[in-house]
Each structure stands twice: as structure tokens, then as C-alpha cells.
């Protein structure tokens, strides 16, 4: 079954063609980074307009790269939430219209479920025809960590009673951020220090040059559910370390320099960062990563599972991957990350998730609409 996936929940317009939920024939992502960079974060109204401009060419390009025509597509899967409502509606309305005009079935997909499926999709692709690649077995504890989300889920699979071949994925949300997402904290700290947008990849590179022990931000304490996250206090702690100090003067100088620099080249950015700034970044990143790793391991231990998945844009972070890999090998967990292209927002993960829903007989009708907040696996959902 050829499924066309469409993703437009935030600032990437993406389309992909995936065969049988396991083979990516194409995956096209049009990034809006340049549109939002000067604001240091995503501007919702601009994001919707960019999606409107890009959605048709991106879908066409996904079909072209897959070598299929729209009429060969057998079903469509579209992100229905969570995300920016104006952005979501662009993908949804286009997907509904396309499905209707082609006479093909359509399903709505939860973006967070898509991030979890990115791990399974890539693992199935890697294992195709190879015996040496470890299988990502469920049940697993999954950390979805991005610019919009930081959540822990238990994921398990149950065969459908009426057709044992079709798995049903069952999610239980174990914890989530109560304020900022981890990626948002990276982006806001980068904005404070005039390092550019998105902040995660920039801080990842610069933090390597600093001392992570230079500043002790302490552990983030949570009242109530110990598997919830909170990064706004840490972000404020960074602000207090900067405000009224030479670091703030340095950040202002960098802001002025960046306005005149045509292109942000990392080596040049390094030259505009003092050792004290690099130490601050390294210490901040260390605190975020330690918190993510510790809570995820605690979740896996309390759930009694042996498999960990880490997905979402922040899963690209090099220190995070290193620390998770070390902790997993010490405590004998099996850990899986998608490659960077499948960690960040993409439509292949939406098509792959949609495939299972379609196989299970799920169909959306014209009432399908976007949900800014769209919980996955909540007891109350
Ligand atoms: O999954 P994604 O593309 O979009 C959302 O669903 O939010 O994630 C984007 C987020 C941004 O906040 C970005 O700064 C962060 O992922 N990110 C990183 C890295 N690469 C991307 N954060 C830390 N280290 C990285 N290497
Ligand atoms: Zn995402």
C-alpha cells in the first residue's frame, strides 16, 4: 500500500510516500528556518502562510521523487495535532481535498505517535534483509523530545483480535513537561545569548568547547509525578547568570555582529563567544541532558521494560545520544534513536503511522479537523 503522508504541525512543510508502512520512497521537508530566524522562534501566522505557499509543491515533489503519480497513491495520512492550529489546518484541508478528489481513504495521525513510529520505521528499514541489526522490540519507554514536546510514553503492541496480522499500538503517557519543552529551552537560551535559531544545533556545537562542570544548575526537582519535566526554571537560572554581567554585554555585541554577518558560520560564531559563554552553554546542556536521561531511565525501570526509544528534534543532540548510549549499556537497556532526518519533523513518520491505522480499518471523514492540544495515551484522553 502506497501512503502519502502530510505533516504541517509547526514550521516544516513535509510530504512523503511510504510503501507498506516500512519503505520510504521519498521524504521531502521544506524548512521555514530562514523565515523565523530573525524572530528567534516560530511566528504562527508566518508559519501558516509559508505552509500555504509550500504544500502543493512539496506534495508534488514527494510524488516525483517516489516515481509515482498522485493517482497511484492508495491512501493519505495527515497530522491532526498537536501543533499550531493555523499550520495544522493547511495540511489537513489540503489532505482532505486531495483524498476526496482522488477518491482515496484518509486518516488523521497524532504527531507524537508519528515521532514514536519514526523509530520503528527506521528499524524495520535497517533490518530489511539483514540479520545483524537488532530489532526494536516493544514494549518500550519512549522519550519524545522536541521544540514543542517533552513527553514519556510506554508503548506496547497488541494484535487485533479480528486479524492477528495487524498490530494495534497502545500508548500510556507517563509524564510530560509542565512548561517549556527541552528544545524550546535550547531555543530560548540561544535567543538570549544571540546565537541564532534554531538554538539546539548551535548550542550542541558550541557546548563541546566549554566545561559542563563550570556552573552547577543543580537537579530539576518535581513535585507530584517524578516523570514530569520542567525546563522554565533552568532557562530562568541561565537568564540570571547573564543579566547585568559581561555575558550580556558580549551577547549584545554578538547580536550586532550577526546583523552584519551574511551567513552564520559556526567557526566564526565560536570566535565571538568567550570561554565564560561556552562554559555556560556546556553547563546548561549538561543539566538538560542529565534530566532527560535520568527521568527516562527511571520510567523504564518503573515500567520494567528493556527497550528505550528517543525521538524528536532534540534527539539529534550529540551529548544526549552519548549519555543515553552510556547509561543504556551500563544498565543493559536496548536503545534506539532515529537518524537525524527522521528525528526532526518529517512526513514519513506520519505515513508509516497512518499505514497501521488504515490497515486496522480506520478512516477519517470530512469532519477531520486540527487540534492544537491532542493528548496521546492519557488516562483522560
Ligand atoms: O522535532 P522538531 O523538528 O520539531 C518539533 O516538533 O518541535 O524539533 C525541533 C527542535 C528545536 O527546538 C531545535 O532547537 C531542537 O529540536 N534541536 C536540537 C538539536 N537539533 C534540533 N536540540 C538540541 N541539540 C540538537 N542537536
Ligand atoms: Zn515534532
PDB file of C-alpha atoms in Angstrom, residues 154-313:
ATOM      1  CA  UNK A 154       5.017   3.443  27.463  1.00  0.00           C
ATOM      2  CA  UNK A 155       4.345   1.844  24.074  1.00  0.00           C
ATOM      3  CA  UNK A 156       3.150  -1.691  23.559  1.00  0.00           C
ATOM      4  CA  UNK A 157       1.688  -3.647  20.732  1.00  0.00           C
ATOM      5  CA  UNK A 158      -1.374  -5.865  20.731  1.00  0.00           C
ATOM      6  CA  UNK A 159      -2.570  -7.941  17.794  1.00  0.00           C
ATOM      7  CA  UNK A 160      -6.081  -7.077  16.714  1.00  0.00           C
ATOM      8  CA  UNK A 161      -8.468  -9.823  17.729  1.00  0.00           C
ATOM      9  CA  UNK A 162     -10.137  -9.941  14.326  1.00  0.00           C
ATOM     10  CA  UNK A 163      -6.908 -10.036  12.353  1.00  0.00           C
ATOM     11  CA  UNK A 164      -3.793 -11.217  14.146  1.00  0.00           C
ATOM     12  CA  UNK A 165      -1.514  -9.730  11.486  1.00  0.00           C
ATOM     13  CA  UNK A 166      -2.397  -6.139  12.185  1.00  0.00           C
ATOM     14  CA  UNK A 167      -0.789  -4.709  15.297  1.00  0.00           C
ATOM     15  CA  UNK A 168      -2.522  -2.132  17.432  1.00  0.00           C
ATOM     16  CA  UNK A 169      -0.167   0.216  19.240  1.00  0.00           C
ATOM     17  CA  UNK A 170      -1.180   1.178  22.742  1.00  0.00           C
ATOM     18  CA  UNK A 171       0.276   4.249  24.427  1.00  0.00           C
ATOM     19  CA  UNK A 172       0.329   5.351  28.025  1.00  0.00           C
ATOM     20  CA  UNK A 173       1.624   8.829  28.812  1.00  0.00           C
ATOM     21  CA  UNK A 174       3.932   8.527  31.841  1.00  0.00           C
ATOM     22  CA  UNK A 175       4.992  12.164  32.114  1.00  0.00           C
ATOM     23  CA  UNK A 176       5.272  15.389  30.191  1.00  0.00           C
ATOM     24  CA  UNK A 177       6.640  18.879  30.536  1.00  0.00           C
ATOM     25  CA  UNK A 178       4.620  21.243  32.672  1.00  0.00           C
ATOM     26  CA  UNK A 179       6.047  24.332  30.963  1.00  0.00           C
ATOM     27  CA  UNK A 180       8.737  24.615  28.282  1.00  0.00           C
ATOM     28  CA  UNK A 181       9.781  21.733  26.061  1.00  0.00           C
ATOM     29  CA  UNK A 182      13.509  20.894  26.150  1.00  0.00           C
ATOM     30  CA  UNK A 183      14.009  22.147  22.558  1.00  0.00           C
ATOM     31  CA  UNK A 184      12.223  25.357  23.455  1.00  0.00           C
ATOM     32  CA  UNK A 185      14.666  25.864  26.344  1.00  0.00           C
ATOM     33  CA  UNK A 186      17.590  25.394  23.915  1.00  0.00           C
ATOM     34  CA  UNK A 187      15.994  27.883  21.502  1.00  0.00           C
ATOM     35  CA  UNK A 188      15.280  30.484  24.211  1.00  0.00           C
ATOM     36  CA  UNK A 189      18.770  30.279  25.724  1.00  0.00           C
ATOM     37  CA  UNK A 190      20.225  30.692  22.219  1.00  0.00           C
ATOM     38  CA  UNK A 191      17.984  33.716  21.673  1.00  0.00           C
ATOM     39  CA  UNK A 192      19.047  35.263  24.996  1.00  0.00           C
ATOM     40  CA  UNK A 193      22.685  34.856  24.025  1.00  0.00           C
ATOM     41  CA  UNK A 194      22.189  35.932  20.375  1.00  0.00           C
ATOM     42  CA  UNK A 195      23.377  32.620  18.954  1.00  0.00           C
ATOM     43  CA  UNK A 196      20.779  32.191  16.193  1.00  0.00           C
ATOM     44  CA  UNK A 197      17.773  29.960  15.541  1.00  0.00           C
ATOM     45  CA  UNK A 198      17.112  27.086  15.992  1.00  0.00           C
ATOM     46  CA  UNK A 199      19.250  27.123  19.107  1.00  0.00           C
ATOM     47  CA  UNK A 200      19.602  23.374  19.685  1.00  0.00           C
ATOM     48  CA  UNK A 201      22.114  22.557  16.947  1.00  0.00           C
ATOM     49  CA  UNK A 202      24.129  25.739  17.638  1.00  0.00           C
ATOM     50  CA  UNK A 203      24.373  25.076  21.376  1.00  0.00           C
ATOM     51  CA  UNK A 204      25.182  21.417  20.663  1.00  0.00           C
ATOM     52  CA  UNK A 205      28.238  22.532  18.655  1.00  0.00           C
ATOM     53  CA  UNK A 206      29.402  25.327  20.975  1.00  0.00           C
ATOM     54  CA  UNK A 207      28.867  23.414  24.230  1.00  0.00           C
ATOM     55  CA  UNK A 208      31.520  20.890  23.143  1.00  0.00           C
ATOM     56  CA  UNK A 209      34.078  23.676  23.619  1.00  0.00           C
ATOM     57  CA  UNK A 210      33.004  24.573  27.172  1.00  0.00           C
ATOM     58  CA  UNK A 211      33.276  22.960  30.582  1.00  0.00           C
ATOM     59  CA  UNK A 212      29.995  21.275  31.611  1.00  0.00           C
ATOM     60  CA  UNK A 213      31.050  21.351  35.278  1.00  0.00           C
ATOM     61  CA  UNK A 214      31.767  25.100  35.297  1.00  0.00           C
ATOM     62  CA  UNK A 215      28.321  26.020  36.663  1.00  0.00           C
ATOM     63  CA  UNK A 216      26.158  23.805  38.795  1.00  0.00           C
ATOM     64  CA  UNK A 217      22.496  24.317  37.908  1.00  0.00           C
ATOM     65  CA  UNK A 218      21.502  21.523  40.256  1.00  0.00           C
ATOM     66  CA  UNK A 219      18.910  18.881  39.566  1.00  0.00           C
ATOM     67  CA  UNK A 220      15.400  19.878  38.493  1.00  0.00           C
ATOM     68  CA  UNK A 221      13.026  18.895  41.279  1.00  0.00           C
ATOM     69  CA  UNK A 222       9.411  17.950  40.532  1.00  0.00           C
ATOM     70  CA  UNK A 223       6.546  17.824  42.974  1.00  0.00           C
ATOM     71  CA  UNK A 224       3.928  15.204  42.161  1.00  0.00           C
ATOM     72  CA  UNK A 225       4.712  12.965  39.187  1.00  0.00           C
ATOM     73  CA  UNK A 226       8.510  12.428  39.161  1.00  0.00           C
ATOM     74  CA  UNK A 227       8.321  11.586  35.431  1.00  0.00           C
ATOM     75  CA  UNK A 228       7.090  15.078  34.519  1.00  0.00           C
ATOM     76  CA  UNK A 229       9.571  17.644  33.231  1.00  0.00           C
ATOM     77  CA  UNK A 230      10.078  21.376  33.757  1.00  0.00           C
ATOM     78  CA  UNK A 231      12.672  23.479  31.961  1.00  0.00           C
ATOM     79  CA  UNK A 232      11.462  27.031  32.561  1.00  0.00           C
ATOM     80  CA  UNK A 233      13.300  27.286  35.913  1.00  0.00           C
ATOM     81  CA  UNK A 234      16.558  26.262  34.270  1.00  0.00           C
ATOM     82  CA  UNK A 235      16.006  28.793  31.497  1.00  0.00           C
ATOM     83  CA  UNK A 236      15.428  31.491  34.130  1.00  0.00           C
ATOM     84  CA  UNK A 237      18.553  30.366  36.006  1.00  0.00           C
ATOM     85  CA  UNK A 238      20.542  30.939  32.799  1.00  0.00           C
ATOM     86  CA  UNK A 239      18.939  34.372  32.438  1.00  0.00           C
ATOM     87  CA  UNK A 240      20.069  35.308  35.989  1.00  0.00           C
ATOM     88  CA  UNK A 241      23.625  34.174  35.171  1.00  0.00           C
ATOM     89  CA  UNK A 242      23.621  36.518  32.167  1.00  0.00           C
ATOM     90  CA  UNK A 243      21.609  39.609  33.123  1.00  0.00           C
ATOM     91  CA  UNK A 244      23.747  42.542  34.219  1.00  0.00           C
ATOM     92  CA  UNK A 245      27.028  40.672  33.655  1.00  0.00           C
ATOM     93  CA  UNK A 246      29.728  40.855  30.964  1.00  0.00           C
ATOM     94  CA  UNK A 247      27.963  37.892  29.317  1.00  0.00           C
ATOM     95  CA  UNK A 248      25.032  40.204  28.494  1.00  0.00           C
ATOM     96  CA  UNK A 249      27.383  42.809  27.000  1.00  0.00           C
ATOM     97  CA  UNK A 250      29.009  40.070  24.939  1.00  0.00           C
ATOM     98  CA  UNK A 251      25.584  38.839  23.751  1.00  0.00           C
ATOM     99  CA  UNK A 252      24.665  42.357  22.619  1.00  0.00           C
ATOM    100  CA  UNK A 253      27.913  42.631  20.673  1.00  0.00           C
ATOM    101  CA  UNK A 254      27.145  39.291  19.057  1.00  0.00           C
ATOM    102  CA  UNK A 255      23.630  40.466  18.164  1.00  0.00           C
ATOM    103  CA  UNK A 256      25.122  43.478  16.351  1.00  0.00           C
ATOM    104  CA  UNK A 257      27.749  41.339  14.607  1.00  0.00           C
ATOM    105  CA  UNK A 258      25.125  38.811  13.473  1.00  0.00           C
ATOM    106  CA  UNK A 259      23.078  41.557  11.852  1.00  0.00           C
ATOM    107  CA  UNK A 260      26.038  42.374   9.627  1.00  0.00           C
ATOM    108  CA  UNK A 261      27.262  38.823   9.032  1.00  0.00           C
ATOM    109  CA  UNK A 262      25.630  37.395   5.880  1.00  0.00           C
ATOM    110  CA  UNK A 263      25.923  33.826   6.960  1.00  0.00           C
ATOM    111  CA  UNK A 264      26.307  32.238  10.350  1.00  0.00           C
ATOM    112  CA  UNK A 265      29.380  30.097  10.155  1.00  0.00           C
ATOM    113  CA  UNK A 266      29.973  28.077  13.292  1.00  0.00           C
ATOM    114  CA  UNK A 267      33.727  28.728  13.475  1.00  0.00           C
ATOM    115  CA  UNK A 268      33.036  32.448  13.229  1.00  0.00           C
ATOM    116  CA  UNK A 269      30.395  32.207  15.936  1.00  0.00           C
ATOM    117  CA  UNK A 270      32.948  30.460  18.194  1.00  0.00           C
ATOM    118  CA  UNK A 271      35.296  33.385  17.738  1.00  0.00           C
ATOM    119  CA  UNK A 272      32.516  35.630  19.068  1.00  0.00           C
ATOM    120  CA  UNK A 273      31.954  33.544  22.210  1.00  0.00           C
ATOM    121  CA  UNK A 274      34.101  33.948  25.331  1.00  0.00           C
ATOM    122  CA  UNK A 275      35.156  30.907  27.402  1.00  0.00           C
ATOM    123  CA  UNK A 276      32.607  32.025  30.028  1.00  0.00           C
ATOM    124  CA  UNK A 277      29.769  31.836  27.460  1.00  0.00           C
ATOM    125  CA  UNK A 278      30.942  28.421  26.260  1.00  0.00           C
ATOM    126  CA  UNK A 279      31.061  27.201  29.882  1.00  0.00           C
ATOM    127  CA  UNK A 280      27.529  28.496  30.471  1.00  0.00           C
ATOM    128  CA  UNK A 281      26.265  26.670  27.375  1.00  0.00           C
ATOM    129  CA  UNK A 282      28.042  23.442  28.285  1.00  0.00           C
ATOM    130  CA  UNK A 283      26.663  23.564  31.843  1.00  0.00           C
ATOM    131  CA  UNK A 284      23.123  24.314  30.615  1.00  0.00           C
ATOM    132  CA  UNK A 285      23.219  21.485  28.063  1.00  0.00           C
ATOM    133  CA  UNK A 286      24.626  19.109  30.691  1.00  0.00           C
ATOM    134  CA  UNK A 287      21.734  19.957  33.054  1.00  0.00           C
ATOM    135  CA  UNK A 288      19.074  19.389  30.348  1.00  0.00           C
ATOM    136  CA  UNK A 289      20.608  16.130  29.148  1.00  0.00           C
ATOM    137  CA  UNK A 290      21.092  14.749  32.661  1.00  0.00           C
ATOM    138  CA  UNK A 291      17.453  15.458  33.464  1.00  0.00           C
ATOM    139  CA  UNK A 292      16.178  13.811  30.258  1.00  0.00           C
ATOM    140  CA  UNK A 293      18.347  10.732  30.719  1.00  0.00           C
ATOM    141  CA  UNK A 294      17.578  10.272  34.425  1.00  0.00           C
ATOM    142  CA  UNK A 295      13.798  10.570  34.084  1.00  0.00           C
ATOM    143  CA  UNK A 296      13.695   8.284  31.039  1.00  0.00           C
ATOM    144  CA  UNK A 297      15.725   5.606  32.825  1.00  0.00           C
ATOM    145  CA  UNK A 298      13.559   5.951  35.923  1.00  0.00           C
ATOM    146  CA  UNK A 299      10.472   5.456  33.722  1.00  0.00           C
ATOM    147  CA  UNK A 300      11.964   2.353  32.074  1.00  0.00           C
ATOM    148  CA  UNK A 301      12.852   0.888  35.458  1.00  0.00           C
ATOM    149  CA  UNK A 302       9.458   1.553  36.987  1.00  0.00           C
ATOM    150  CA  UNK A 303       7.714   0.115  33.892  1.00  0.00           C
ATOM    151  CA  UNK A 304      10.010  -2.913  33.859  1.00  0.00           C
ATOM    152  CA  UNK A 305      10.800  -2.585  30.139  1.00  0.00           C
ATOM    153  CA  UNK A 306      14.131  -3.291  28.452  1.00  0.00           C
ATOM    154  CA  UNK A 307      13.777  -1.064  25.396  1.00  0.00           C
ATOM    155  CA  UNK A 308      14.154   2.708  25.115  1.00  0.00           C
ATOM    156  CA  UNK A 309      13.275   4.917  22.132  1.00  0.00           C
ATOM    157  CA  UNK A 310      14.381   8.543  21.922  1.00  0.00           C
ATOM    158  CA  UNK A 311      12.844  10.670  19.165  1.00  0.00           C
ATOM    159  CA  UNK A 312      12.104  14.307  18.193  1.00  0.00           C
ATOM    160  CA  UNK A 313      14.439  17.136  17.186  1.00  0.00           C
TER     161      UNK A 313
END
